[in-house]
XYZ file of C-alpha atoms in Angstrom:
664
model
C -90.535 97.054 125.091
C -92.692 96.220 121.884
C -89.764 98.002 119.930
C -87.085 95.973 121.758
C -88.884 92.547 121.078
C -89.316 93.613 117.606
C -85.455 94.104 117.007
C -85.006 90.687 118.972
C -87.129 88.704 116.418
C -85.243 90.461 113.443
C -81.832 89.524 114.884
C -83.080 85.948 115.308
C -84.295 86.291 111.499
C -80.697 87.900 110.609
C -79.288 84.524 112.064
C -81.477 82.238 110.258
C -81.047 83.921 106.822
C -77.570 85.452 107.303
C -78.462 88.846 106.901
C -75.989 91.257 108.964
C -78.095 94.529 107.997
C -81.085 96.049 109.999
C -82.716 99.352 109.254
C -84.296 101.464 112.046
C -86.187 104.314 110.502
C -88.815 107.072 111.807
C -89.063 110.675 111.934
C -86.646 113.362 113.626
C -87.034 113.406 117.422
C -88.801 109.613 117.393
C -86.122 108.031 119.648
C -84.452 105.750 116.895
C -80.967 106.375 118.340
C -82.057 105.845 121.929
C -83.921 102.803 121.068
C -80.885 101.020 118.943
C -78.481 102.200 121.613
C -80.449 100.582 124.313
C -80.902 97.296 122.326
C -77.271 97.056 121.212
C -76.391 97.269 125.111
C -78.670 94.725 125.677
C -77.174 92.480 122.841
C -73.393 93.115 123.837
C -72.795 89.506 124.855
C -73.626 88.222 121.339
C -70.647 90.392 119.683
C -67.557 89.757 122.139
C -65.337 91.504 119.745
C -66.594 94.982 119.925
C -69.263 97.528 119.011
C -68.498 100.431 116.763
C -70.564 103.735 116.473
C -70.783 106.422 113.588
C -72.840 109.161 113.000
C -73.353 109.638 109.468
C -74.905 113.187 109.981
C -77.869 112.642 107.440
C -79.347 115.909 108.187
C -76.608 117.528 109.704
C -75.865 121.526 108.661
C -72.587 120.907 107.375
C -73.667 117.588 105.231
C -73.829 113.807 105.153
C -70.576 112.121 106.317
C -68.503 110.358 103.403
C -68.306 106.440 103.769
C -64.456 106.992 103.418
C -64.186 109.149 106.387
C -66.293 106.849 108.589
C -64.078 103.467 107.419
C -61.122 105.630 108.221
C -62.365 105.955 111.726
C -63.430 102.514 111.992
C -60.461 100.935 110.969
C -58.365 103.192 113.326
C -60.707 101.750 116.109
C -59.676 98.400 115.282
C -56.087 98.889 115.490
C -55.688 99.194 111.447
C -52.585 101.529 110.649
C -52.882 104.018 107.871
C -55.858 103.686 105.467
C -55.785 103.604 101.617
C -56.485 105.978 99.683
C -59.466 105.362 97.494
C -62.884 104.059 98.919
C -62.534 100.775 96.857
C -59.600 99.989 98.964
C -60.874 101.032 102.083
C -63.918 98.692 101.695
C -61.931 95.959 100.748
C -59.548 96.357 103.748
C -62.518 96.643 106.081
C -64.371 93.490 104.871
C -61.134 91.556 105.027
C -60.272 93.067 108.611
C -64.042 92.156 109.733
C -64.295 88.954 108.365
C -64.862 86.484 111.156
C -65.262 88.925 113.886
C -68.412 89.209 115.892
C -68.909 92.974 116.185
C -72.177 95.290 116.054
C -71.875 98.446 114.330
C -74.456 101.487 114.761
C -74.799 103.627 111.638
C -76.742 106.883 113.076
C -78.411 109.482 110.893
C -78.034 107.589 107.917
C -78.824 110.023 104.714
C -78.789 107.172 101.905
C -78.476 103.806 101.167
C -75.099 104.748 99.386
C -73.698 105.812 102.658
C -74.433 102.204 103.965
C -73.177 99.920 101.574
C -69.161 100.501 101.530
C -69.659 100.004 105.475
C -71.003 96.714 105.348
C -68.562 94.492 107.290
C -67.074 91.298 105.885
C -68.575 87.694 106.922
C -71.878 86.934 108.411
C -70.775 86.712 112.379
C -71.326 90.734 112.834
C -74.426 92.910 112.750
C -74.896 96.387 111.579
C -77.709 98.546 112.542
C -78.741 101.806 110.635
C -80.877 104.525 111.660
C -82.496 107.157 109.238
C -85.143 109.463 108.846
C -85.739 107.709 105.515
C -87.087 104.214 105.027
C -83.509 103.243 102.766
C -85.644 100.747 100.738
C -82.661 100.725 98.336
C -80.948 98.543 100.907
C -83.642 95.625 100.441
C -81.058 94.524 97.550
C -78.755 94.176 100.466
C -80.732 91.868 102.424
C -81.639 94.621 104.692
C -84.681 94.102 107.668
C -86.891 96.891 108.650
C -88.533 98.224 111.681
C -90.369 101.581 111.305
C -90.719 103.345 114.473
C -94.114 105.217 114.675
C -95.344 108.135 117.239
C -95.760 106.942 121.047
C -99.320 105.944 121.634
C -100.808 107.518 124.832
C -99.761 104.672 127.041
C -96.080 104.546 126.158
C -96.000 108.272 126.198
C -97.597 108.096 129.669
C -94.709 105.606 130.785
C -92.122 108.000 129.270
C -93.707 111.086 131.434
C -93.872 108.974 134.400
C -90.120 107.745 134.383
C -89.304 111.557 133.687
C -91.519 113.105 136.738
C -92.736 110.020 138.633
C -96.336 108.405 138.058
C -97.748 109.775 141.326
C -97.576 113.134 139.816
C -98.896 112.064 136.333
C -101.658 110.161 138.555
C -102.431 113.701 140.546
C -102.319 115.960 137.575
C -103.961 113.411 134.921
C -105.914 115.741 132.800
C -102.622 118.093 132.501
C -100.725 115.439 131.673
C -102.861 113.984 128.856
C -102.732 117.713 127.682
C -98.937 117.839 127.671
C -98.728 114.148 125.711
C -101.124 115.653 123.256
C -99.105 118.842 122.835
C -95.634 116.578 122.619
C -97.048 114.688 119.702
C -96.047 111.611 120.573
C -92.220 112.454 120.053
C -89.831 110.985 122.972
C -87.588 114.029 122.448
C -90.286 116.313 123.165
C -91.678 114.381 126.056
C -88.151 114.074 127.572
C -87.714 117.897 127.339
C -90.826 118.734 128.883
C -90.074 115.928 131.734
C -86.719 117.744 132.399
C -88.183 120.962 132.830
C -90.973 119.277 135.273
C -88.553 117.235 137.132
C -86.141 120.344 137.844
C -89.538 122.637 139.170
C -91.283 119.856 141.145
C -93.691 122.837 142.895
C -94.434 124.151 139.628
C -97.809 122.766 138.468
C -97.651 120.854 135.327
C -100.529 123.218 134.106
C -97.936 125.776 133.797
C -95.766 123.984 131.109
C -99.034 123.129 129.068
C -99.956 126.883 128.763
C -96.158 127.552 127.958
C -96.533 125.299 125.259
C -99.878 126.321 123.933
C -98.646 130.226 123.675
C -96.975 131.440 120.657
C -97.892 128.966 117.937
C -96.368 130.872 115.299
C -92.713 131.120 116.733
C -90.106 129.221 115.050
C -92.250 127.943 112.372
C -89.404 128.043 109.971
C -88.249 125.073 112.173
C -91.205 122.842 111.916
C -89.971 119.794 110.361
C -92.077 116.834 109.101
C -94.588 118.436 111.357
C -92.848 118.116 114.364
C -93.852 121.617 115.896
C -94.242 120.366 119.315
C -90.631 119.821 119.447
C -89.844 123.312 119.106
C -92.463 124.317 121.760
C -90.562 121.863 124.088
C -87.351 123.454 123.461
C -88.808 127.079 123.784
C -90.180 126.002 127.183
C -86.975 124.195 128.274
C -84.714 127.333 127.132
C -87.192 129.666 128.654
C -86.385 128.362 132.186
C -82.494 127.962 131.658
C -80.153 130.496 133.849
C -79.004 133.600 131.856
C -75.445 132.066 131.827
C -76.672 128.543 130.793
C -78.817 130.020 128.119
C -76.078 132.326 126.478
C -73.790 129.237 126.399
C -76.862 127.460 124.359
C -77.366 129.627 121.978
C -73.550 130.763 121.380
C -72.366 127.129 120.976
C -74.959 126.700 118.127
C -73.470 129.616 116.426
C -70.317 127.761 115.931
C -69.249 125.907 112.937
C -68.182 122.921 114.798
C -70.376 119.836 114.874
C -68.869 118.815 118.414
C -67.957 120.769 121.057
C -65.526 120.633 124.225
C -65.498 122.556 127.560
C -62.518 124.829 126.357
C -64.505 125.830 123.502
C -67.511 126.489 125.589
C -65.221 128.571 127.923
C -63.844 130.786 125.011
C -67.341 131.352 123.613
C -68.558 132.661 126.621
C -65.356 134.218 128.105
C -65.758 132.095 131.565
C -62.967 130.156 133.447
C -62.876 126.632 132.231
C -64.555 125.117 135.331
C -67.572 127.461 134.978
C -67.874 126.208 131.455
C -67.901 122.649 132.334
C -70.565 123.327 135.007
C -72.791 125.085 132.250
C -72.417 122.360 130.190
C -73.420 119.618 132.628
C -76.652 122.049 133.175
C -77.560 121.579 129.245
C -76.830 117.866 129.386
C -79.247 117.601 132.532
C -81.944 119.609 130.606
C -81.394 117.287 127.435
C -80.612 120.127 125.362
C -76.940 118.901 124.816
C -75.783 115.279 124.193
C -72.648 114.088 126.198
C -70.934 111.961 123.819
C -67.603 111.229 125.424
C -64.810 112.374 127.639
C -64.983 116.341 126.850
C -67.171 115.845 123.882
C -70.976 117.120 123.406
C -73.298 117.708 120.616
C -76.762 118.934 119.461
C -79.416 117.186 118.403
C -80.193 118.130 114.909
C -83.567 119.762 115.732
C -81.881 121.197 119.109
C -79.189 122.828 117.186
C -81.687 124.906 114.602
C -83.563 125.878 117.719
C -80.700 127.012 119.571
C -79.108 128.871 116.268
C -82.407 130.762 116.121
C -82.128 132.143 119.548
C -78.726 133.287 118.880
C -79.767 134.994 115.695
C -82.487 136.606 117.868
C -80.958 137.529 120.845
C -77.233 138.070 120.293
C -75.961 141.146 118.355
C -74.607 140.590 115.345
C -71.047 142.132 116.446
C -71.402 139.595 119.351
C -72.207 136.782 117.179
C -68.934 137.816 114.960
C -66.775 138.155 118.101
C -67.821 134.723 119.357
C -67.072 132.882 116.063
C -63.536 134.890 115.787
C -62.704 133.984 119.415
C -63.436 130.389 118.962
C -61.571 130.014 115.718
C -58.658 132.268 117.121
C -58.405 129.402 119.816
C -58.582 126.686 117.118
C -55.397 128.416 115.636
C -53.515 128.597 118.786
C -54.157 125.004 119.951
C -53.631 123.601 116.255
C -50.381 125.667 116.356
C -49.520 124.421 119.872
C -50.054 120.774 118.403
C -47.786 121.633 115.187
C -44.998 122.732 117.571
C -45.089 119.445 119.434
C -45.468 117.316 116.384
C -43.621 118.923 113.328
C -41.573 122.135 114.769
C -39.224 122.105 111.704
C -42.545 123.248 109.544
C -43.501 126.332 111.755
C -42.267 129.017 109.593
C -45.233 131.236 108.704
C -46.672 134.042 110.883
C -49.687 133.881 113.356
C -51.829 136.402 114.029
C -54.785 136.741 116.550
C -57.606 139.437 117.005
C -58.272 137.718 120.054
C -55.084 135.947 121.726
C -56.170 133.323 123.526
C -55.515 132.784 127.443
C -56.587 129.191 127.889
C -54.181 126.466 127.045
C -54.659 123.501 124.819
C -55.942 119.996 126.039
C -52.685 118.420 125.796
C -49.168 118.955 126.721
C -47.437 116.189 124.736
C -47.265 114.884 121.033
C -49.529 111.882 121.150
C -52.232 114.054 123.041
C -51.763 116.694 120.481
C -52.277 114.167 117.653
C -55.122 112.872 119.158
C -56.801 116.164 119.567
C -56.130 116.930 116.047
C -57.633 113.789 114.935
C -60.660 113.910 116.977
C -61.369 117.832 116.017
C -60.386 117.291 112.539
C -64.028 117.912 110.756
C -64.347 120.983 113.386
C -61.107 122.450 112.362
C -61.739 122.073 108.634
C -65.405 123.844 109.671
C -63.529 126.610 111.233
C -61.303 127.131 107.902
C -64.232 127.396 105.875
C -66.040 129.659 108.374
C -63.108 131.997 108.409
C -63.081 132.214 104.595
C -66.696 132.923 104.390
C -66.169 135.644 106.966
C -63.400 137.302 105.075
C -60.943 136.482 107.624
C -58.259 135.140 104.997
C -55.210 135.349 107.166
C -57.148 132.944 109.873
C -58.052 130.815 107.358
C -54.756 129.903 105.479
C -53.198 130.074 109.024
C -55.249 127.445 110.172
C -54.508 125.228 107.269
C -50.814 125.803 107.677
C -51.077 124.638 111.257
C -52.952 121.447 110.435
C -49.847 120.248 108.620
C -49.084 117.222 111.514
C -52.874 116.088 110.888
C -52.345 115.970 106.873
C -48.920 114.498 107.223
C -49.014 112.025 109.567
C -52.725 110.867 109.443
C -53.432 111.371 105.584
C -57.028 112.232 105.318
C -56.924 112.938 101.927
C -59.801 114.781 101.134
C -59.594 116.794 104.047
C -56.312 117.791 103.372
C -56.896 118.521 99.687
C -60.034 120.615 100.421
C -58.380 122.582 103.149
C -55.380 123.779 100.764
C -57.776 124.550 98.014
C -59.622 126.980 100.713
C -56.321 128.061 102.053
C -55.098 128.945 98.732
C -58.103 131.069 97.951
C -57.401 133.049 100.938
C -53.879 133.351 100.615
C -54.424 134.947 97.339
C -57.213 137.074 98.512
C -55.214 138.280 101.038
C -52.426 138.946 98.663
C -49.859 137.206 101.103
C -47.606 135.430 98.454
C -45.522 133.529 101.211
C -48.609 132.008 102.448
C -49.840 131.343 98.760
C -46.611 129.253 98.047
C -46.740 127.284 101.421
C -50.157 126.409 100.481
C -49.318 125.285 97.026
C -46.366 123.277 98.387
C -48.286 121.279 101.035
C -51.377 121.106 98.915
C -49.457 119.720 96.051
C -48.177 117.195 98.607
C -51.209 115.935 99.397
C -52.316 115.428 95.725
C -49.169 113.475 95.024
C -49.793 111.156 98.319
C -53.281 110.930 97.369
C -52.384 109.507 93.721
C -53.261 112.619 91.812
C -50.119 113.201 89.997
C -51.140 115.628 87.481
C -52.826 117.918 89.888
C -49.741 117.618 91.845
C -47.458 118.679 89.246
C -49.732 121.606 88.113
C -49.541 122.938 91.855
C -45.914 122.531 92.225
C -45.294 124.193 88.801
C -47.485 127.170 90.129
C -45.259 127.017 93.295
C -42.260 127.254 91.315
C -43.403 130.323 89.053
C -44.369 131.966 92.590
C -41.113 131.426 94.322
C -39.063 132.631 91.302
C -41.199 135.828 91.026
C -40.836 136.354 94.830
C -37.002 135.626 94.766
C -37.201 132.761 97.321
C -34.735 130.086 96.755
C -35.814 127.836 99.431
C -39.524 127.614 98.290
C -37.816 127.191 94.569
C -35.983 124.195 95.808
C -38.990 122.668 97.601
C -41.396 123.075 94.367
C -38.359 121.570 92.177
C -38.198 118.726 94.552
C -42.016 118.143 94.354
C -41.918 118.271 90.433
C -39.170 115.746 90.902
C -41.135 113.466 93.198
C -44.309 113.808 91.281
C -42.448 112.886 87.895
C -40.742 109.949 89.521
C -44.069 108.796 90.636
C -45.443 108.833 87.516
C -42.334 106.652 86.104
C -40.962 109.724 84.301
C -37.481 109.170 85.694
C -35.249 111.181 83.358
C -37.569 114.102 83.914
C -37.639 113.546 87.552
C -33.993 113.215 87.720
C -33.422 116.828 86.211
C -35.678 118.384 88.824
C -34.286 116.781 91.646
C -30.614 117.810 90.571
C -31.931 121.116 90.089
C -33.569 121.143 93.815
C -30.145 120.133 95.210
C -28.282 122.919 93.642
C -30.812 125.383 94.746
C -31.280 123.984 98.231
C -27.470 124.238 98.830
C -27.323 127.820 97.506
C -29.736 128.416 100.101
C -27.992 126.548 102.563
C -30.904 124.137 103.399
C -28.596 121.099 103.583
C -31.912 118.921 104.632
C -33.729 119.301 101.735
C -31.088 118.489 99.538
C -30.493 114.997 101.470
C -34.305 114.345 100.996
C -33.697 114.974 97.150
C -30.387 112.551 97.284
C -32.951 109.836 98.731
C -35.363 109.981 95.750
C -32.394 109.930 93.400
C -30.943 106.716 95.213
C -34.647 105.473 94.874
C -34.793 105.796 91.084
C -31.344 104.036 91.099
C -32.487 101.218 93.074
C -35.938 100.758 90.802
C -33.504 100.859 87.623
C -31.281 98.252 88.418
C -27.649 99.181 87.375
C -28.621 102.824 86.628
C -26.228 105.583 88.220
C -27.339 109.369 88.270
C -24.464 111.604 87.505
C -21.995 108.781 88.010
C -23.095 107.851 91.512
C -24.719 104.680 92.974
C -27.515 104.430 94.751
C -25.943 103.615 97.992
C -23.672 106.861 97.527
C -26.697 108.868 97.264
C -28.111 107.001 100.620
C -24.866 107.381 102.432
C -24.591 111.089 101.851
C -28.172 111.817 102.572
C -27.896 109.954 105.995
C -24.944 111.908 106.966
C -26.626 114.973 106.352
C -29.959 114.021 107.993
C -27.859 113.086 111.174
C -26.207 116.308 111.270
C -29.536 118.299 111.199
C -30.997 115.804 113.783
C -33.618 114.414 111.689
C -33.730 110.766 112.951
C -36.554 109.544 110.986
C -35.750 110.527 107.745
C -32.033 109.217 108.350
C -33.678 105.845 109.066
C -35.192 105.913 105.637
C -31.907 106.614 104.222
C -30.359 103.797 106.346
C -32.978 101.372 104.922
C -32.434 102.045 101.270
C -28.438 102.036 102.084
C -28.978 98.503 103.395
C -31.186 97.521 100.617
C -28.641 98.813 98.246
C -25.803 96.770 99.854
C -27.454 93.568 99.771
C -27.743 93.987 95.914
C -24.255 94.897 95.706
C -23.336 91.721 97.256
C -22.593 92.961 101.097
C -25.833 90.835 102.113
C -25.218 90.734 105.763
C -24.035 94.349 106.282
C -27.184 95.253 104.434
C -29.312 93.364 106.397
C -27.875 94.755 109.740
C -28.574 98.114 108.533
C -31.862 97.349 107.523
C -32.745 95.688 110.812
C -31.832 98.835 112.648
C -33.696 101.193 110.675
C -36.518 98.832 111.534
C -35.995 99.283 114.961
C -36.500 103.347 114.574
C -39.595 102.513 112.819
C -41.098 100.506 115.376
C -40.164 103.052 117.994
C -41.936 105.242 116.259
C -44.999 103.506 115.284
C -44.613 103.905 111.381
C -46.364 100.791 110.053
C -46.060 101.549 106.423
C -41.887 101.473 106.806
C -41.988 98.722 108.936
C -43.751 96.568 106.385
C -41.487 98.254 103.542
C -38.279 97.178 105.525
C -39.588 93.730 105.770
C -40.279 93.464 102.066
C -36.567 94.585 101.550
C -35.585 91.760 104.057
C -37.614 89.338 102.024
C -36.262 90.112 98.865
C -32.893 90.383 99.777
C -33.271 86.738 101.379
C -34.742 85.604 98.065
C -31.674 86.806 96.283
C -29.470 85.008 98.810
C -31.126 81.856 98.579
C -32.331 81.745 102.106
C -35.838 80.831 101.213
C -37.336 79.885 104.862
C -36.166 83.513 106.040
C -37.659 85.108 102.782
C -40.984 83.438 103.500
C -40.920 84.744 106.918
C -40.085 88.247 106.026
C -42.572 88.606 103.138
C -45.382 86.994 105.413
C -44.681 89.914 108.004
C -44.720 92.444 105.319
C -48.086 90.895 104.265
C -49.601 91.439 107.637
C -48.628 94.865 108.115
C -49.137 95.789 104.432
C -52.765 94.362 105.246
C -53.285 97.058 107.933
C -53.295 99.871 105.158
C -52.849 98.875 101.749
C -54.638 95.575 100.270
C -53.032 96.018 97.090
C -49.477 95.834 98.507
C -50.494 92.819 100.717
C -51.912 91.174 97.314
C -48.466 91.756 96.008
C -46.885 89.947 98.813
C -49.144 87.115 98.287
C -48.011 87.067 94.746
C -44.062 87.043 95.687
C -44.805 84.286 98.241
C -46.521 82.007 95.853
C -43.745 82.711 93.141
C -41.178 82.042 95.654
C -38.948 78.688 94.176
C -39.095 75.284 95.611
C -35.291 75.143 95.519
C -32.718 77.713 96.668
C -30.842 79.308 93.546
C -27.464 80.616 93.546
C -26.954 83.390 95.831
C -26.868 86.638 93.843
C -23.755 89.156 93.810
C -20.708 88.371 95.378
C -19.529 87.301 98.806
C -21.845 87.635 101.833
C -19.296 89.364 103.817
C -18.970 93.048 103.703
């Protein structure tokens, strides 16, 4: 109660001093997360616009979370569209979106002040609370207020134990209770674990647990962190009373690279039916050995994971450990491939091989669920890619990367995209699979291009072109040429880009891949639009877009056909067929609204606004550009600012309409 009151007083100071940041620090296992979670639940009414949570993994085995990753999570939680590439733009968008919002944000397991600064919300009406094993004194410059948690005193520890096993039992075994409290060292985690064991054995005397905690003082000495050896003893004792099947799940889950777990992973790891895995997870949650973090989502506390890993290394045979990891990685591959089939069937071209073909179906049946699963498990999937590579399972490593294409392409997690492909490329090269190498080069190069790293994209596409020609793979050669053209166009080198794109068209048509040639024609048309009056090979932008749209409709690529239609409408508006062009732009807009494609919606509203300006329809132009600005603000502050400049620059009086008649 003292700590809750202290946080209340800090909140009052925050309101007086307009400081939106409180740091709660203390050693591992001290109860920082539980305290702040309870306090924020009590203060929820003060923050009606929502509560956000992120685990910054300050002491996680796979390293601290990046601010960029957390910002992406928060922006999407607030309904913001695709996030910008660079951290500075993400931070600006986050502060813009949260300015004026009354929200509370909990940043758990913070490692450093640098992790927190980009996550500070805008305005003064929100609250951010960071928990850390470190004091984070560097945040004083940002106006932070501090509360340091210490060990529980005897009275508080007795209260925790009484809540767990009952006050009467504590009174009747007072001497043993005092010994138990001393052995737990005042750590809430240790006391909770001990209480869980005692509560599950109501007839067992407390002295039995005391005796268990005083034995084997040298066990898990390597896991003694900051003097918290009592946690290890409590974990040993809790583990010792688990049934064999629950104990097996406990140690096998900790041997996996995943930071979070789900029931299907548990079933695969132990080779049990799904319903049995769910039951065993409930056992571990009840024993406070695993945290239930959401619907079918579980995780270990950092120290508990270390303990479970030790049990796994000591009690599982090396071949069993390897088999468990391979079975789970094979399941990740099968499930990610199922998601790929739902989301991007046209991209599914490379083989899949399984050492242990999974029998358990994935947790989704339709595209929205597939994308949601990829998003929720993205860090675990990348960890599986790393683990497979480290184990020398090269085919599994690059196949996982290949299966994750929809995650990269649709959700644009740039750092994950690039790291995964760098690993996948090494794996493909080490395995000697040249087709896989080309696939990693092409899809990785696209990631570099999307992330704005044009020089890296050109280098990777050049490697891909060389590899495709060496293999005599004409379709891959066309992909590399198209990529080089797109990258050079991104860099503003239109003549070079045009040469590569024309060669891509010739190559793809030779291979019979008409969809690819249509995509290259769209880029040629875009360049013609950007260079007013330019004609590539004597053809106008509208001609390129019309041909591309016809081809794409013929192969049932409705999304890219809508892109071609939008550009064609813009080209017609520029050529004087304003009303016809607007009709095409609005028809394309409907497609992207149905698809939830916010970036393309914004782009079309901008095209409509520019076309209205050119046709002297200033009120309509203002309306369209304002809509574009609102949509751009969800994903690209720089584009939103660009719309603001356009709006400020709108003429006060209509100019003469540009081009010919408004009629077609």
